[in-house]
C-alpha cells in the first residue's frame, strides 16, 4: 500500500470525486483531503492511498499534470505518511484485506514466532512502518473488521506486536 501526495486539488472537489479520478488507473484504498484547522476550508492538497506500487506509479505517469476542475494535479510520493498519524479515510476494507499477502509455511524445526521475527528482520524498516500505519488506520476506521481479522489470524497480531517492539513503538 502506497500513499501519494496530491497537490493543486480544486477547492470545490470532495474526496469521493477525487477517488473517482484516481480509480481510472486502478484500485484506490482511500483519499484524505487536508483542511485548514482554523478556517475549516480545504488547503488544496490531500493524500491518495493505492493498493500497490504499480497502480501508484501508473497514477503518477497518467494523472500527473492532467486538468481536473481547471487545475493541473501534482502527484508525488508523500514525504510524511498521514497513515502514521491515523488521519486517513480507509474507504474499502475489502480492498485492504485483499492486499494482505498470503502466509508462508513454517519450515520444519522452526516455530511461527521465529519465522515471523525473521521475516520482519528482513523487511526494509520503511515497509514495516507502513504496515503498522496501515493497520492503525484500519483499526481506527473499521474496528469491527480489524477485530475479526486479528481473531482469525492471531499470527498477524503477534507480527504487529513484534514489529512495534523492533521499532521501539
mmCIF file with all atom_site columns, C-alpha atoms in Angstrom:
data_model
loop_
_atom_site.group_PDB
_atom_site.id
_atom_site.type_symbol
_atom_site.label_atom_id
_atom_site.label_alt_id
_atom_site.label_comp_id
_atom_site.label_asym_id
_atom_site.label_entity_id
_atom_site.label_seq_id
_atom_site.pdbx_PDB_ins_code
_atom_site.Cartn_x
_atom_site.Cartn_y
_atom_site.Cartn_z
_atom_site.occupancy
_atom_site.B_iso_or_equiv
_atom_site.pdbx_formal_charge
_atom_site.auth_seq_id
_atom_site.auth_comp_id
_atom_site.auth_asym_id
_atom_site.auth_atom_id
_atom_site.pdbx_PDB_model_num
ATOM 1   C CA . UNK A 1 1   ? 0.000   0.000   0.000   1.00 0.00 ? 1   UNK A CA 1
ATOM 2   C CA . UNK A 1 2   ? 1.438   3.310   -1.085  1.00 0.00 ? 2   UNK A CA 1
ATOM 3   C CA . UNK A 1 3   ? 0.498   6.883   -0.075  1.00 0.00 ? 3   UNK A CA 1
ATOM 4   C CA . UNK A 1 4   ? 0.935   9.719   -2.549  1.00 0.00 ? 4   UNK A CA 1
ATOM 5   C CA . UNK A 1 5   ? 0.640   13.447  -2.032  1.00 0.00 ? 5   UNK A CA 1
ATOM 6   C CA . UNK A 1 6   ? -1.793  15.059  -4.456  1.00 0.00 ? 6   UNK A CA 1
ATOM 7   C CA . UNK A 1 7   ? -1.410  18.810  -4.837  1.00 0.00 ? 7   UNK A CA 1
ATOM 8   C CA . UNK A 1 8   ? -3.208  21.570  -6.686  1.00 0.00 ? 8   UNK A CA 1
ATOM 9   C CA . UNK A 1 9   ? -6.573  19.975  -5.922  1.00 0.00 ? 9   UNK A CA 1
ATOM 10  C CA . UNK A 1 10  ? -9.592  22.128  -6.862  1.00 0.00 ? 10  UNK A CA 1
ATOM 11  C CA . UNK A 1 11  ? -11.103 23.560  -3.683  1.00 0.00 ? 11  UNK A CA 1
ATOM 12  C CA . UNK A 1 12  ? -14.620 22.550  -4.723  1.00 0.00 ? 12  UNK A CA 1
ATOM 13  C CA . UNK A 1 13  ? -13.848 18.817  -5.140  1.00 0.00 ? 13  UNK A CA 1
ATOM 14  C CA . UNK A 1 14  ? -14.584 16.270  -2.427  1.00 0.00 ? 14  UNK A CA 1
ATOM 15  C CA . UNK A 1 15  ? -12.786 13.051  -1.511  1.00 0.00 ? 15  UNK A CA 1
ATOM 16  C CA . UNK A 1 16  ? -15.291 10.834  -3.359  1.00 0.00 ? 16  UNK A CA 1
ATOM 17  C CA . UNK A 1 17  ? -14.855 12.829  -6.590  1.00 0.00 ? 17  UNK A CA 1
ATOM 18  C CA . UNK A 1 18  ? -11.079 12.560  -6.306  1.00 0.00 ? 18  UNK A CA 1
ATOM 19  C CA . UNK A 1 19  ? -11.277 8.825   -5.654  1.00 0.00 ? 19  UNK A CA 1
ATOM 20  C CA . UNK A 1 20  ? -13.255 8.525   -8.895  1.00 0.00 ? 20  UNK A CA 1
ATOM 21  C CA . UNK A 1 21  ? -10.458 10.349  -10.780 1.00 0.00 ? 21  UNK A CA 1
ATOM 22  C CA . UNK A 1 22  ? -7.784  8.028   -9.365  1.00 0.00 ? 22  UNK A CA 1
ATOM 23  C CA . UNK A 1 23  ? -9.830  4.865   -9.931  1.00 0.00 ? 23  UNK A CA 1
ATOM 24  C CA . UNK A 1 24  ? -9.220  5.372   -13.641 1.00 0.00 ? 24  UNK A CA 1
ATOM 25  C CA . UNK A 1 25  ? -5.693  3.946   -13.127 1.00 0.00 ? 25  UNK A CA 1
ATOM 26  C CA . UNK A 1 26  ? -6.521  1.192   -10.628 1.00 0.00 ? 26  UNK A CA 1
ATOM 27  C CA . UNK A 1 27  ? -7.816  0.330   -7.194  1.00 0.00 ? 27  UNK A CA 1
ATOM 28  C CA . UNK A 1 28  ? -7.786  3.130   -4.625  1.00 0.00 ? 28  UNK A CA 1
ATOM 29  C CA . UNK A 1 29  ? -7.937  2.387   -0.893  1.00 0.00 ? 29  UNK A CA 1
ATOM 30  C CA . UNK A 1 30  ? -8.819  5.925   0.140   1.00 0.00 ? 30  UNK A CA 1
ATOM 31  C CA . UNK A 1 31  ? -8.261  9.641   -0.181  1.00 0.00 ? 31  UNK A CA 1
ATOM 32  C CA . UNK A 1 32  ? -7.985  12.256  2.526   1.00 0.00 ? 32  UNK A CA 1
ATOM 33  C CA . UNK A 1 33  ? -8.178  15.972  1.848   1.00 0.00 ? 33  UNK A CA 1
ATOM 34  C CA . UNK A 1 34  ? -6.304  18.297  4.183   1.00 0.00 ? 34  UNK A CA 1
ATOM 35  C CA . UNK A 1 35  ? -8.267  21.174  5.716   1.00 0.00 ? 35  UNK A CA 1
ATOM 36  C CA . UNK A 1 36  ? -7.073  24.347  7.426   1.00 0.00 ? 36  UNK A CA 1
ATOM 37  C CA . UNK A 1 37  ? -7.557  23.899  11.178  1.00 0.00 ? 37  UNK A CA 1
ATOM 38  C CA . UNK A 1 38  ? -8.691  27.472  11.769  1.00 0.00 ? 38  UNK A CA 1
ATOM 39  C CA . UNK A 1 39  ? -10.949 28.119  8.792   1.00 0.00 ? 39  UNK A CA 1
ATOM 40  C CA . UNK A 1 40  ? -12.061 24.555  8.029   1.00 0.00 ? 40  UNK A CA 1
ATOM 41  C CA . UNK A 1 41  ? -11.505 25.218  4.325   1.00 0.00 ? 41  UNK A CA 1
ATOM 42  C CA . UNK A 1 42  ? -9.620  22.791  2.039   1.00 0.00 ? 42  UNK A CA 1
ATOM 43  C CA . UNK A 1 43  ? -5.909  23.534  1.664   1.00 0.00 ? 43  UNK A CA 1
ATOM 44  C CA . UNK A 1 44  ? -5.710  22.320  -1.937  1.00 0.00 ? 44  UNK A CA 1
ATOM 45  C CA . UNK A 1 45  ? -3.943  19.033  -1.326  1.00 0.00 ? 45  UNK A CA 1
ATOM 46  C CA . UNK A 1 46  ? -4.511  15.566  0.065   1.00 0.00 ? 46  UNK A CA 1
ATOM 47  C CA . UNK A 1 47  ? -3.218  12.022  0.252   1.00 0.00 ? 47  UNK A CA 1
ATOM 48  C CA . UNK A 1 48  ? -4.251  9.167   -2.026  1.00 0.00 ? 48  UNK A CA 1
ATOM 49  C CA . UNK A 1 49  ? -3.658  5.565   -0.973  1.00 0.00 ? 49  UNK A CA 1
ATOM 50  C CA . UNK A 1 50  ? -3.257  2.856   -3.612  1.00 0.00 ? 50  UNK A CA 1
ATOM 51  C CA . UNK A 1 51  ? -3.313  -0.914  -3.168  1.00 0.00 ? 51  UNK A CA 1
ATOM 52  C CA . UNK A 1 52  ? 0.082   -1.394  -4.788  1.00 0.00 ? 52  UNK A CA 1
ATOM 53  C CA . UNK A 1 53  ? 3.149   0.413   -6.074  1.00 0.00 ? 53  UNK A CA 1
ATOM 54  C CA . UNK A 1 54  ? 2.351   -0.299  -9.741  1.00 0.00 ? 54  UNK A CA 1
ATOM 55  C CA . UNK A 1 55  ? -1.034  1.438   -9.508  1.00 0.00 ? 55  UNK A CA 1
ATOM 56  C CA . UNK A 1 56  ? 0.553   4.396   -7.736  1.00 0.00 ? 56  UNK A CA 1
ATOM 57  C CA . UNK A 1 57  ? 3.219   4.709   -10.427 1.00 0.00 ? 57  UNK A CA 1
ATOM 58  C CA . UNK A 1 58  ? 0.522   4.497   -13.086 1.00 0.00 ? 58  UNK A CA 1
ATOM 59  C CA . UNK A 1 59  ? -1.236  7.420   -11.379 1.00 0.00 ? 59  UNK A CA 1
ATOM 60  C CA . UNK A 1 60  ? 1.978   9.439   -11.475 1.00 0.00 ? 60  UNK A CA 1
ATOM 61  C CA . UNK A 1 61  ? 2.515   8.628   -15.171 1.00 0.00 ? 61  UNK A CA 1
ATOM 62  C CA . UNK A 1 62  ? -1.069  9.080   -16.314 1.00 0.00 ? 62  UNK A CA 1
ATOM 63  C CA . UNK A 1 63  ? -2.623  11.637  -13.971 1.00 0.00 ? 63  UNK A CA 1
ATOM 64  C CA . UNK A 1 64  ? 0.205   13.997  -13.002 1.00 0.00 ? 64  UNK A CA 1
ATOM 65  C CA . UNK A 1 65  ? -0.474  17.427  -14.555 1.00 0.00 ? 65  UNK A CA 1
ATOM 66  C CA . UNK A 1 66  ? -3.858  16.436  -16.004 1.00 0.00 ? 66  UNK A CA 1
ATOM 67  C CA . UNK A 1 67  ? -6.530  19.097  -15.759 1.00 0.00 ? 67  UNK A CA 1
ATOM 68  C CA . UNK A 1 68  ? -9.084  18.350  -13.046 1.00 0.00 ? 68  UNK A CA 1
ATOM 69  C CA . UNK A 1 69  ? -11.620 21.057  -12.303 1.00 0.00 ? 69  UNK A CA 1
ATOM 70  C CA . UNK A 1 70  ? -9.490  23.639  -14.101 1.00 0.00 ? 70  UNK A CA 1
ATOM 71  C CA . UNK A 1 71  ? -6.265  22.841  -12.201 1.00 0.00 ? 71  UNK A CA 1
ATOM 72  C CA . UNK A 1 72  ? -3.349  20.545  -13.142 1.00 0.00 ? 72  UNK A CA 1
ATOM 73  C CA . UNK A 1 73  ? -2.935  17.886  -10.436 1.00 0.00 ? 73  UNK A CA 1
ATOM 74  C CA . UNK A 1 74  ? 0.523   17.320  -8.966  1.00 0.00 ? 74  UNK A CA 1
ATOM 75  C CA . UNK A 1 75  ? 1.246   13.798  -7.689  1.00 0.00 ? 75  UNK A CA 1
ATOM 76  C CA . UNK A 1 76  ? 4.324   12.873  -5.643  1.00 0.00 ? 76  UNK A CA 1
ATOM 77  C CA . UNK A 1 77  ? 5.311   10.195  -3.149  1.00 0.00 ? 77  UNK A CA 1
ATOM 78  C CA . UNK A 1 78  ? 4.263   11.548  0.267   1.00 0.00 ? 78  UNK A CA 1
ATOM 79  C CA . UNK A 1 79  ? 7.213   12.836  2.329   1.00 0.00 ? 79  UNK A CA 1
ATOM 80  C CA . UNK A 1 80  ? 5.276   12.251  5.525   1.00 0.00 ? 80  UNK A CA 1
ATOM 81  C CA . UNK A 1 81  ? 2.846   9.404   5.850   1.00 0.00 ? 81  UNK A CA 1
ATOM 82  C CA . UNK A 1 82  ? -0.604  10.555  7.066   1.00 0.00 ? 82  UNK A CA 1
ATOM 83  C CA . UNK A 1 83  ? -1.364  6.959   7.995   1.00 0.00 ? 83  UNK A CA 1
ATOM 84  C CA . UNK A 1 84  ? 1.191   7.087   10.811  1.00 0.00 ? 84  UNK A CA 1
ATOM 85  C CA . UNK A 1 85  ? -0.997  9.755   12.366  1.00 0.00 ? 85  UNK A CA 1
ATOM 86  C CA . UNK A 1 86  ? -4.201  7.759   11.935  1.00 0.00 ? 86  UNK A CA 1
ATOM 87  C CA . UNK A 1 87  ? -5.728  10.533  9.845   1.00 0.00 ? 87  UNK A CA 1
ATOM 88  C CA . UNK A 1 88  ? -6.669  8.596   6.760   1.00 0.00 ? 88  UNK A CA 1
ATOM 89  C CA . UNK A 1 89  ? -10.059 7.647   5.458   1.00 0.00 ? 89  UNK A CA 1
ATOM 90  C CA . UNK A 1 90  ? -9.969  3.969   4.507   1.00 0.00 ? 90  UNK A CA 1
ATOM 91  C CA . UNK A 1 91  ? -12.884 3.671   2.118   1.00 0.00 ? 91  UNK A CA 1
ATOM 92  C CA . UNK A 1 92  ? -12.872 -0.012  1.284   1.00 0.00 ? 92  UNK A CA 1
ATOM 93  C CA . UNK A 1 93  ? -11.975 -2.541  3.983   1.00 0.00 ? 93  UNK A CA 1
ATOM 94  C CA . UNK A 1 94  ? -12.230 -5.407  1.485   1.00 0.00 ? 94  UNK A CA 1
ATOM 95  C CA . UNK A 1 95  ? -9.530  -3.800  -0.696  1.00 0.00 ? 95  UNK A CA 1
ATOM 96  C CA . UNK A 1 96  ? -7.309  -3.510  2.369   1.00 0.00 ? 96  UNK A CA 1
ATOM 97  C CA . UNK A 1 97  ? -7.869  -7.171  3.269   1.00 0.00 ? 97  UNK A CA 1
ATOM 98  C CA . UNK A 1 98  ? -7.331  -8.320  -0.335  1.00 0.00 ? 98  UNK A CA 1
ATOM 99  C CA . UNK A 1 99  ? -3.924  -6.592  -0.351  1.00 0.00 ? 99  UNK A CA 1
ATOM 100 C CA . UNK A 1 100 ? -2.652  -8.693  2.576   1.00 0.00 ? 100 UNK A CA 1
ATOM 101 C CA . UNK A 1 101 ? -0.226  -11.279 1.205   1.00 0.00 ? 101 UNK A CA 1
ATOM 102 C CA . UNK A 1 102 ? -0.778  -14.971 1.941   1.00 0.00 ? 102 UNK A CA 1
ATOM 103 C CA . UNK A 1 103 ? 1.207   -16.623 4.717   1.00 0.00 ? 103 UNK A CA 1
ATOM 104 C CA . UNK A 1 104 ? 4.137   -18.953 4.229   1.00 0.00 ? 104 UNK A CA 1
ATOM 105 C CA . UNK A 1 105 ? 4.515   -22.486 5.583   1.00 0.00 ? 105 UNK A CA 1
ATOM 106 C CA . UNK A 1 106 ? 6.626   -22.834 8.711   1.00 0.00 ? 106 UNK A CA 1
ATOM 107 C CA . UNK A 1 107 ? 9.773   -24.832 7.902   1.00 0.00 ? 107 UNK A CA 1
ATOM 108 C CA . UNK A 1 108 ? 10.390  -27.992 9.952   1.00 0.00 ? 108 UNK A CA 1
ATOM 109 C CA . UNK A 1 109 ? 12.234  -27.280 13.181  1.00 0.00 ? 109 UNK A CA 1
ATOM 110 C CA . UNK A 1 110 ? 11.120  -23.634 13.374  1.00 0.00 ? 110 UNK A CA 1
ATOM 111 C CA . UNK A 1 111 ? 8.263   -22.050 15.286  1.00 0.00 ? 111 UNK A CA 1
ATOM 112 C CA . UNK A 1 112 ? 5.818   -19.494 13.871  1.00 0.00 ? 112 UNK A CA 1
ATOM 113 C CA . UNK A 1 113 ? 7.233   -16.734 16.146  1.00 0.00 ? 113 UNK A CA 1
ATOM 114 C CA . UNK A 1 114 ? 10.749  -17.489 14.826  1.00 0.00 ? 114 UNK A CA 1
ATOM 115 C CA . UNK A 1 115 ? 9.573   -17.234 11.222  1.00 0.00 ? 115 UNK A CA 1
ATOM 116 C CA . UNK A 1 116 ? 7.641   -14.013 11.900  1.00 0.00 ? 116 UNK A CA 1
ATOM 117 C CA . UNK A 1 117 ? 10.675  -12.437 13.602  1.00 0.00 ? 117 UNK A CA 1
ATOM 118 C CA . UNK A 1 118 ? 12.932  -13.478 10.712  1.00 0.00 ? 118 UNK A CA 1
ATOM 119 C CA . UNK A 1 119 ? 10.566  -12.055 8.084   1.00 0.00 ? 119 UNK A CA 1
ATOM 120 C CA . UNK A 1 120 ? 10.263  -8.766  9.994   1.00 0.00 ? 120 UNK A CA 1
ATOM 121 C CA . UNK A 1 121 ? 14.038  -8.540  10.385  1.00 0.00 ? 121 UNK A CA 1
ATOM 122 C CA . UNK A 1 122 ? 14.493  -8.964  6.618   1.00 0.00 ? 122 UNK A CA 1
ATOM 123 C CA . UNK A 1 123 ? 11.901  -6.322  5.673   1.00 0.00 ? 123 UNK A CA 1
ATOM 124 C CA . UNK A 1 124 ? 13.012  -2.739  4.973   1.00 0.00 ? 124 UNK A CA 1
ATOM 125 C CA . UNK A 1 125 ? 12.168  -0.610  8.041   1.00 0.00 ? 125 UNK A CA 1
ATOM 126 C CA . UNK A 1 126 ? 10.027  1.750   5.950   1.00 0.00 ? 126 UNK A CA 1
ATOM 127 C CA . UNK A 1 127 ? 7.882   -1.181  4.825   1.00 0.00 ? 127 UNK A CA 1
ATOM 128 C CA . UNK A 1 128 ? 7.372   -2.366  8.411   1.00 0.00 ? 128 UNK A CA 1
ATOM 129 C CA . UNK A 1 129 ? 6.375   1.159   9.464   1.00 0.00 ? 129 UNK A CA 1
ATOM 130 C CA . UNK A 1 130 ? 3.967   1.337   6.522   1.00 0.00 ? 130 UNK A CA 1
ATOM 131 C CA . UNK A 1 131 ? 2.305   -1.935  7.569   1.00 0.00 ? 131 UNK A CA 1
ATOM 132 C CA . UNK A 1 132 ? 1.928   -0.645  11.132  1.00 0.00 ? 132 UNK A CA 1
ATOM 133 C CA . UNK A 1 133 ? 0.480   2.625   9.883   1.00 0.00 ? 133 UNK A CA 1
ATOM 134 C CA . UNK A 1 134 ? -1.997  0.825   7.621   1.00 0.00 ? 134 UNK A CA 1
ATOM 135 C CA . UNK A 1 135 ? -3.144  -1.411  10.443  1.00 0.00 ? 135 UNK A CA 1
ATOM 136 C CA . UNK A 1 136 ? -3.563  1.593   12.733  1.00 0.00 ? 136 UNK A CA 1
ATOM 137 C CA . UNK A 1 137 ? -5.693  3.331   10.114  1.00 0.00 ? 137 UNK A CA 1
ATOM 138 C CA . UNK A 1 138 ? -7.708  0.158   9.587   1.00 0.00 ? 138 UNK A CA 1
ATOM 139 C CA . UNK A 1 139 ? -8.346  -0.257  13.331  1.00 0.00 ? 139 UNK A CA 1
ATOM 140 C CA . UNK A 1 140 ? -9.450  3.379   13.632  1.00 0.00 ? 140 UNK A CA 1
ATOM 141 C CA . UNK A 1 141 ? -11.766 3.372   10.631  1.00 0.00 ? 141 UNK A CA 1
ATOM 142 C CA . UNK A 1 142 ? -13.065 -0.220  10.724  1.00 0.00 ? 142 UNK A CA 1
ATOM 143 C CA . UNK A 1 143 ? -12.684 -1.541  14.281  1.00 0.00 ? 143 UNK A CA 1
ATOM 144 C CA . UNK A 1 144 ? -15.054 -4.485  13.835  1.00 0.00 ? 144 UNK A CA 1
ATOM 145 C CA . UNK A 1 145 ? -13.365 -5.754  10.652  1.00 0.00 ? 145 UNK A CA 1
ATOM 146 C CA . UNK A 1 146 ? -9.960  -5.282  12.314  1.00 0.00 ? 146 UNK A CA 1
ATOM 147 C CA . UNK A 1 147 ? -11.087 -7.321  15.321  1.00 0.00 ? 147 UNK A CA 1
ATOM 148 C CA . UNK A 1 148 ? -12.333 -10.110 13.034  1.00 0.00 ? 148 UNK A CA 1
ATOM 149 C CA . UNK A 1 149 ? -9.070  -10.060 11.076  1.00 0.00 ? 149 UNK A CA 1
ATOM 150 C CA . UNK A 1 150 ? -6.938  -10.287 14.224  1.00 0.00 ? 150 UNK A CA 1
ATOM 151 C CA . UNK A 1 151 ? -9.145  -13.009 15.728  1.00 0.00 ? 151 UNK A CA 1
ATOM 152 C CA . UNK A 1 152 ? -8.978  -15.066 12.526  1.00 0.00 ? 152 UNK A CA 1
ATOM 153 C CA . UNK A 1 153 ? -5.208  -14.563 12.146  1.00 0.00 ? 153 UNK A CA 1
ATOM 154 C CA . UNK A 1 154 ? -3.524  -14.383 15.573  1.00 0.00 ? 154 UNK A CA 1
ATOM 155 C CA . UNK A 1 155 ? -0.117  -14.550 13.903  1.00 0.00 ? 155 UNK A CA 1
ATOM 156 C CA . UNK A 1 156 ? -0.841  -11.099 12.459  1.00 0.00 ? 156 UNK A CA 1
ATOM 157 C CA . UNK A 1 157 ? -1.354  -9.717  15.963  1.00 0.00 ? 157 UNK A CA 1
ATOM 158 C CA . UNK A 1 158 ? 1.954   -11.262 17.024  1.00 0.00 ? 158 UNK A CA 1
ATOM 159 C CA . UNK A 1 159 ? 3.709   -9.824  13.948  1.00 0.00 ? 159 UNK A CA 1
ATOM 160 C CA . UNK A 1 160 ? 2.318   -6.344  14.613  1.00 0.00 ? 160 UNK A CA 1
ATOM 161 C CA . UNK A 1 161 ? 3.377   -6.510  18.256  1.00 0.00 ? 161 UNK A CA 1
ATOM 162 C CA . UNK A 1 162 ? 6.848   -7.784  17.314  1.00 0.00 ? 162 UNK A CA 1
ATOM 163 C CA . UNK A 1 163 ? 7.204   -5.023  14.707  1.00 0.00 ? 163 UNK A CA 1
ATOM 164 C CA . UNK A 1 164 ? 6.326   -2.384  17.296  1.00 0.00 ? 164 UNK A CA 1
ATOM 165 C CA . UNK A 1 165 ? 8.932   -3.786  19.688  1.00 0.00 ? 165 UNK A CA 1
ATOM 166 C CA . UNK A 1 166 ? 11.583  -3.901  16.948  1.00 0.00 ? 166 UNK A CA 1
ATOM 167 C CA . UNK A 1 167 ? 10.913  -0.249  16.071  1.00 0.00 ? 167 UNK A CA 1
ATOM 168 C CA . UNK A 1 168 ? 10.606  0.903   19.706  1.00 0.00 ? 168 UNK A CA 1
ATOM 169 C CA . UNK A 1 169 ? 6.969   1.932   19.293  1.00 0.00 ? 169 UNK A CA 1
#
